[in-house]
Coordinates of C-alpha atoms in Angstrom, one line a residue:
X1 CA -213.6 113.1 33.8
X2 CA -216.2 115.8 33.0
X3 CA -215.8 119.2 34.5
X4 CA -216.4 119.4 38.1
X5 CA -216.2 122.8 39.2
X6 CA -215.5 122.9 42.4
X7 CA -215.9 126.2 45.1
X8 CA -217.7 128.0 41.9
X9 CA -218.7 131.7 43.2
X10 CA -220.9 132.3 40.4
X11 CA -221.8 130.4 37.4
X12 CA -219.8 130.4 34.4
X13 CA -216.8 130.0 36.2
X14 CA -214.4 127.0 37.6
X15 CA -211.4 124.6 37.5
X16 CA -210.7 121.2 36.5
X17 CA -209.7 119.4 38.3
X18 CA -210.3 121.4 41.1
X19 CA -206.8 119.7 43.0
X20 CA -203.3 118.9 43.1
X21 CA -203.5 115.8 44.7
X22 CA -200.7 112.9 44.4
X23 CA -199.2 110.0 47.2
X24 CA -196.4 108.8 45.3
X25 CA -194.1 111.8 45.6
X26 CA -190.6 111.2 46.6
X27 CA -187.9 113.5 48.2
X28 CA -185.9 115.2 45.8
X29 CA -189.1 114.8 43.1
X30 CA -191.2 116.4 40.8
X31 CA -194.7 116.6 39.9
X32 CA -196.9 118.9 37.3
X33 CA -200.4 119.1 37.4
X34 CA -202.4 121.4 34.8
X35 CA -205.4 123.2 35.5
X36 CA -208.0 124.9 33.1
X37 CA -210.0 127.6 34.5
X38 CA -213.2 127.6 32.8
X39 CA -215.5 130.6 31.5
X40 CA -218.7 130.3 29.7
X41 CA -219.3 133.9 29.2
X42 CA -215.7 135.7 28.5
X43 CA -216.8 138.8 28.1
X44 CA -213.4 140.7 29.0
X45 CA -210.5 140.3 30.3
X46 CA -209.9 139.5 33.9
X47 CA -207.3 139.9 36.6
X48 CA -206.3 136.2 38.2
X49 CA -204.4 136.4 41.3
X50 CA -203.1 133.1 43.1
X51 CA -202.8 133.2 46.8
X52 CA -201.2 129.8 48.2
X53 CA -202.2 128.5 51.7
X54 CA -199.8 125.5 51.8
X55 CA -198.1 125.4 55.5
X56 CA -194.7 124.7 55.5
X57 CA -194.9 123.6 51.9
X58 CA -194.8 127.3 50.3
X59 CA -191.5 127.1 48.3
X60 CA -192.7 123.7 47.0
X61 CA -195.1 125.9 44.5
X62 CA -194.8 127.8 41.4
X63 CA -196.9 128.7 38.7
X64 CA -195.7 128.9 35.3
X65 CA -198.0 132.2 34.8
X66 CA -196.9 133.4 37.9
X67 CA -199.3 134.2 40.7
X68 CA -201.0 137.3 38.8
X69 CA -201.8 136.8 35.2
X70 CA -204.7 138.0 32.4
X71 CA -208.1 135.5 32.0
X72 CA -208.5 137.2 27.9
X73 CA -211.1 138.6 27.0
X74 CA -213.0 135.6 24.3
X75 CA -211.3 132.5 25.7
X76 CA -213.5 130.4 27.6
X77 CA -210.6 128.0 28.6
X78 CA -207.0 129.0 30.2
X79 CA -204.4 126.7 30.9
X80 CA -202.2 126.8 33.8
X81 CA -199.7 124.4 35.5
X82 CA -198.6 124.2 38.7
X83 CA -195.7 122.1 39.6
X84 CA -194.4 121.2 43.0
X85 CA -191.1 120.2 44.1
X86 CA -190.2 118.3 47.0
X87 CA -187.1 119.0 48.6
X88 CA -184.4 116.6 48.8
X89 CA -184.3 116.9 52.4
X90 CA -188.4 116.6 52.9
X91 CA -189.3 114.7 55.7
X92 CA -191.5 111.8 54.8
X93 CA -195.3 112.7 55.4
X94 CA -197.8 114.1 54.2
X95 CA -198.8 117.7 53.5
X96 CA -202.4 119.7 52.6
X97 CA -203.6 122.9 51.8
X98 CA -204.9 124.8 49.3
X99 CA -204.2 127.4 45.9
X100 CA -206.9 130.1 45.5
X101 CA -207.5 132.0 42.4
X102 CA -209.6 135.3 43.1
X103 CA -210.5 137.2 39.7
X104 CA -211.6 140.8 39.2
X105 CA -212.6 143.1 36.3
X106 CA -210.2 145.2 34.8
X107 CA -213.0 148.0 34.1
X108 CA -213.8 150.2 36.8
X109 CA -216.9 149.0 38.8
X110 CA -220.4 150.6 36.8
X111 CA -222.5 150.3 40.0
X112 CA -220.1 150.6 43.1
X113 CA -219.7 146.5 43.7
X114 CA -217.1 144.8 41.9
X115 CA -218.1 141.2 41.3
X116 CA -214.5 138.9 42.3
X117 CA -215.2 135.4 41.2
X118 CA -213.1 132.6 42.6
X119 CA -212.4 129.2 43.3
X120 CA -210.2 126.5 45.4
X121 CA -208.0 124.1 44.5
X122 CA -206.8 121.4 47.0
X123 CA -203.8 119.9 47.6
X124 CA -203.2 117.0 49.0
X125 CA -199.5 115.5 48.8
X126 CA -197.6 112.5 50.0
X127 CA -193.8 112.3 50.7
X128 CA -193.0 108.5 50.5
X129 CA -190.0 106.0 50.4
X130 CA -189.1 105.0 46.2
X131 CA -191.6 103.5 44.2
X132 CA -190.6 101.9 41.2
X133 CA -193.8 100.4 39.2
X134 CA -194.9 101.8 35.2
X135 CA -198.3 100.9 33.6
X136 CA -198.1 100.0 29.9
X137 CA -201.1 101.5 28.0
X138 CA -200.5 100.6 24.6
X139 CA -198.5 98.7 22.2
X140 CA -197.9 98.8 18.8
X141 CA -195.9 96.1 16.0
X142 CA -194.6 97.2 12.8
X143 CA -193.6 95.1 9.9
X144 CA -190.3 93.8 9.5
X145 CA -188.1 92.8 6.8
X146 CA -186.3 89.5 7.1
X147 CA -182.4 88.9 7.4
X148 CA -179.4 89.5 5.2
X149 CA -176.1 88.0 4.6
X150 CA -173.0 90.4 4.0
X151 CA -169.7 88.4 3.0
X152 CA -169.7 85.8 5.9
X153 CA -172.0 87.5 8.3
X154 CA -175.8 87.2 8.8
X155 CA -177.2 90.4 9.6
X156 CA -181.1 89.5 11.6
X157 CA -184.5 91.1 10.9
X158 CA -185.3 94.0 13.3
X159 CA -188.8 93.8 14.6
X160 CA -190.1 97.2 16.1
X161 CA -192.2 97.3 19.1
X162 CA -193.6 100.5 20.1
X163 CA -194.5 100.7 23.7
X164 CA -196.5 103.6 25.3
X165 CA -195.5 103.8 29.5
X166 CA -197.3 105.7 31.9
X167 CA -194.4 106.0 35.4
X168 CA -196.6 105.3 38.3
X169 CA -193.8 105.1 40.6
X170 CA -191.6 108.2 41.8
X171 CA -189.0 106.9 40.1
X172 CA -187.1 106.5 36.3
X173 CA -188.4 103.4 35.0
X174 CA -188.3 101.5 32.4
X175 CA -188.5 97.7 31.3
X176 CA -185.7 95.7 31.2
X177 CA -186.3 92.8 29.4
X178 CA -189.0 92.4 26.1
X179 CA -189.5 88.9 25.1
X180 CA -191.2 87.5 22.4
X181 CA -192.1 84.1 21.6
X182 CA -192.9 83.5 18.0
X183 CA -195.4 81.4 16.7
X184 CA -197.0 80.1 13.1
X185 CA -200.0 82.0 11.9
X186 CA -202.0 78.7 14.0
X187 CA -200.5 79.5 16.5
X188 CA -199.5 76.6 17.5
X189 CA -196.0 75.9 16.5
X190 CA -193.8 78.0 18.2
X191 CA -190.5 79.1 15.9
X192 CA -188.4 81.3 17.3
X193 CA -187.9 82.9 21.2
X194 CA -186.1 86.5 21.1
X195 CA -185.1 89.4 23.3
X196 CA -184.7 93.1 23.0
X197 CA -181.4 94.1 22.2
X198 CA -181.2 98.0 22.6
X199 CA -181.2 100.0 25.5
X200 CA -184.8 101.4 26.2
X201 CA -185.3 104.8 27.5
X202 CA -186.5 105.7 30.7
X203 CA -189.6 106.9 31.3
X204 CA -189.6 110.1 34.4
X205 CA -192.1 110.0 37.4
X206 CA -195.8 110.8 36.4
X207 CA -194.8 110.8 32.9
X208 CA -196.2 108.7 29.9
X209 CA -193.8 108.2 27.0
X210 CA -193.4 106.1 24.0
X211 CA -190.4 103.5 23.7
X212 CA -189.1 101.0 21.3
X213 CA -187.8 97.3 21.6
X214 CA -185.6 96.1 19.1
X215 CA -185.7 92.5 18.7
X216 CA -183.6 89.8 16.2
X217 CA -185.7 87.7 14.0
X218 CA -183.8 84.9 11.9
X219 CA -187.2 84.1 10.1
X220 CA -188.4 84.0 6.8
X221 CA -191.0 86.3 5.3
X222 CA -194.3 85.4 6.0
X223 CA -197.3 86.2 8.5
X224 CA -196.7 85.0 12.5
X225 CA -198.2 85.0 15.8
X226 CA -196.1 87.0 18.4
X227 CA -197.1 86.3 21.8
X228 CA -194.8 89.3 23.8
X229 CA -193.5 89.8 27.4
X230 CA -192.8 93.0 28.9
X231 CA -190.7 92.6 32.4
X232 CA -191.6 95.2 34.9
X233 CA -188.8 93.8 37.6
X234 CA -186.8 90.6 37.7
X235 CA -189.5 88.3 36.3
X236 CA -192.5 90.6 37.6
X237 CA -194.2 90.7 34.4
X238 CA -196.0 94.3 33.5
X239 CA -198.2 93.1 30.2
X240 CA -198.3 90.2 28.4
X241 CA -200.0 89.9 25.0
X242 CA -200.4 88.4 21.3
X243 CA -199.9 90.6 18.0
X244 CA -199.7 89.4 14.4
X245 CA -196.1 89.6 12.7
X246 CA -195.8 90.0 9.1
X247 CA -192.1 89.8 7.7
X248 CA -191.4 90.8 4.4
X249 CA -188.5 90.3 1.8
X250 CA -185.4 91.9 2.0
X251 CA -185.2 95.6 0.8
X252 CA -189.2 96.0 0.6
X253 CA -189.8 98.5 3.4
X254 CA -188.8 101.9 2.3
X255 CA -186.1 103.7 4.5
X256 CA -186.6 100.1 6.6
X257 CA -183.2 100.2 9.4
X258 CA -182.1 96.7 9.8
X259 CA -179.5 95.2 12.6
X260 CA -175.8 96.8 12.1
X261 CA -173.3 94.9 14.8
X262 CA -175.3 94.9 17.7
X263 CA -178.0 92.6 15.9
X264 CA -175.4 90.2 15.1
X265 CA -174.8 86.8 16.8
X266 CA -172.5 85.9 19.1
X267 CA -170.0 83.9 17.0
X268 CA -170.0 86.2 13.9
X269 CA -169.6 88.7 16.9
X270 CA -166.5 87.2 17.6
X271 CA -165.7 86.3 14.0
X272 CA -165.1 90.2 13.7
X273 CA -163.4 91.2 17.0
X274 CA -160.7 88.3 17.5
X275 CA -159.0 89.1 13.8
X276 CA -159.3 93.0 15.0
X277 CA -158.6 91.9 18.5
X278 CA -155.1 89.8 17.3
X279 CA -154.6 92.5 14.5
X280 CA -153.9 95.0 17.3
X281 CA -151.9 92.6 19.7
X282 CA -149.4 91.9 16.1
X283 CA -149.0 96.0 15.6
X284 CA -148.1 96.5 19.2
X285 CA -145.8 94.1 19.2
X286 CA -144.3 95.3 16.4
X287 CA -143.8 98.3 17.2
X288 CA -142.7 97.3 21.0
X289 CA -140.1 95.5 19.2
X290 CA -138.7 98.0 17.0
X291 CA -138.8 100.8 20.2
X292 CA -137.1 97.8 22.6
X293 CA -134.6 96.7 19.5
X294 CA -133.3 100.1 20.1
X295 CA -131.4 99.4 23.2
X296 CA -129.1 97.8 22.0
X297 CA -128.1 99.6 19.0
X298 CA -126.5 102.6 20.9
X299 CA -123.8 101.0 22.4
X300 CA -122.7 99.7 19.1
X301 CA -122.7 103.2 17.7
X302 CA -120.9 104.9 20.6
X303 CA -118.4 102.5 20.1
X304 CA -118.0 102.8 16.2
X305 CA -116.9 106.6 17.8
X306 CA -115.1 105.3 20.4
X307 CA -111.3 105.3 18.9
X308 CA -111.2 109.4 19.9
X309 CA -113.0 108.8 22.8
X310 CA -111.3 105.9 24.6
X311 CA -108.4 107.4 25.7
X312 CA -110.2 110.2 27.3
X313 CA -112.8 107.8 29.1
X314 CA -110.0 106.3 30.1
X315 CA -108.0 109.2 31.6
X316 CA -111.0 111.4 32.7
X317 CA -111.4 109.4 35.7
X318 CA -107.2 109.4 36.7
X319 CA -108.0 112.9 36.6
X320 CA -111.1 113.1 38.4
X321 CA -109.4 111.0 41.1
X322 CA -106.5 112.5 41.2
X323 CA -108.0 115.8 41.7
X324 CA -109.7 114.5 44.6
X325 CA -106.9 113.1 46.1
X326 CA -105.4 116.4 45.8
X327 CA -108.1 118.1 47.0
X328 CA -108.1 116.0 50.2
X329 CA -104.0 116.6 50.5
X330 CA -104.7 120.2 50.8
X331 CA -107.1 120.4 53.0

């Protein structure tokens, strides 16, 4: 909203916001909030120091100036962020305080009183159980090009859907099923039903972030309705809405990345991996009979050698015997 300065000491000086305030915090969590300290007059520079008053919550803090820093002379707006994070062995609850940020001149004092301006910021945190829920803000459909056939295969279009997700939870999120229904330019006639195929990335706590849906379309070029799903949970359904579809021929949308396997349907799927699959299975076993074959070859070549051999095989265990025998007979 506009600038509320809050706890201003003099004019021409404040925050925005003047807090740190969030419920949805979880243990082991964390959350940034950015502040802009505000000057109309920035004459020269100023000394900022940050003194926190946050029982039992200290080490939770940090400032990524650091708790003294420089307000520069001729900028009317510095940015800060201060980012808190929860312990992963915080007891549920919740917590308040306050950050304060006393500035002072760098110039010796002209007329004995030095002028510190300051101001407050509030906190106000909540340490709850998991909350998994995202808010989608925005969406976005790009033109796709239709399908292509490669030697026996049919390779779908791949339509691109943008999505922009603000986490409202305190935990990844992200949604797990797209689905579009797709209609003629009426409307009315409904052609084709399709669902994401990639894996969407996940979106962290208090974070907004842009994702894409991948989704097979078998249709011709041409203009459509697409009437989309997104799936928050299960079928808890985050937005639902209607986008125009254009498809266009083969080749037309420059560096345009169609569907490799993944895009591909179940039985040309299969069409690939079983000959691969069987491939495999016939070189094992070819080779597990050429290792096991081997067994019985040695035999036969030992005994191709055995004519010297035999005659010792055949007295080495007379002797052997016999000098246990005589082993025994002296003992």
């Amino acid at each position: 909203g506009a600038l509320g300065f809050s706890q201003q000491a003099l004019a021409g000086f404040g925050i925005t916001p003047p807090y740190v305030r969030n419920d949805t915090l979880r243990p082991g969590s964390e959350y940034t909030q950015e502040i802009i300290i505000v000057r109309s007059d920035p004459v020269e520079d100023l000394n900022a120091e940050i003194t926190m008053y946050t029982p039992g919550i200290e080490t939770w803090f940090s400032v990524d100036r650091g708790m003294k820093f420089v307000l520069p002379k001729g900028e009317s707006q510095v940015r800060m962020n201060i980012t808190v994070r929860v312990p992963e062995d915080a007891n549920l609850g919740s917590y308040s305080g306050n950050i304060r940020i006393r500035t002072s001149s760098l110039l010796p004092p002209t007329t004995g009183v030095s002028l510190a301006l300051g101001a407050q910021i509030d906190v106000h945190l909540k340490v709850v159980e998991e909350i998994y829920d995202f808010s989608v803000r925005r969406v976005e459909l790009f033109e796709a090009e239709q399908g292509v056939k490669k030697w026996w295969l049919y390779f779908p279009g791949k339509i691109k859907f943008a999505m922009y997700i603000e986490n409202i939870g305190n935990v990844p999120a992200f949604p797990p099923k797209v689905h579009f229904d797709i209609y003629d330019t009426t409307g009315q006639t409904k052609l084709e039903s399709t669902e994401h195929t990639n894996t969407i990335d996940r979106i962290l706590p208090f974070n907004t972030k842009k994702v894409y849906a991948f989704l097979p379309t078998t249709l011709p070029p041409g203009g459509y309705r697409a009437k989309y799903t997104i799936y928050k949970q299960g079928e808890d359904v985050a937005q639902q809405g209607e986008l125009s579809l254009s498809i266009l021929p083969h080749g037309t949308i420059p560096d345009y990345e169609g569907y490799g396997f993944e895009g591909l349907s179940i039985g040309d799927k299969l069409s690939v991996i079983v000959p691969v699959v069987l491939l495999l299975f016939a070189i094992i076993g070819f080779f597990w009979v050429r290792i096991s074959g081997r067994g019985p070859r040695r035999p036969r070549r030992e005994r191709r050698d055995d004519p010297p051999s035999r005659s010792t095989s055949r007295s080495a265990p007379r002797h052997i015997s016999g000098g246990v025998v005589d082993l025994s007979r002296r003992k």
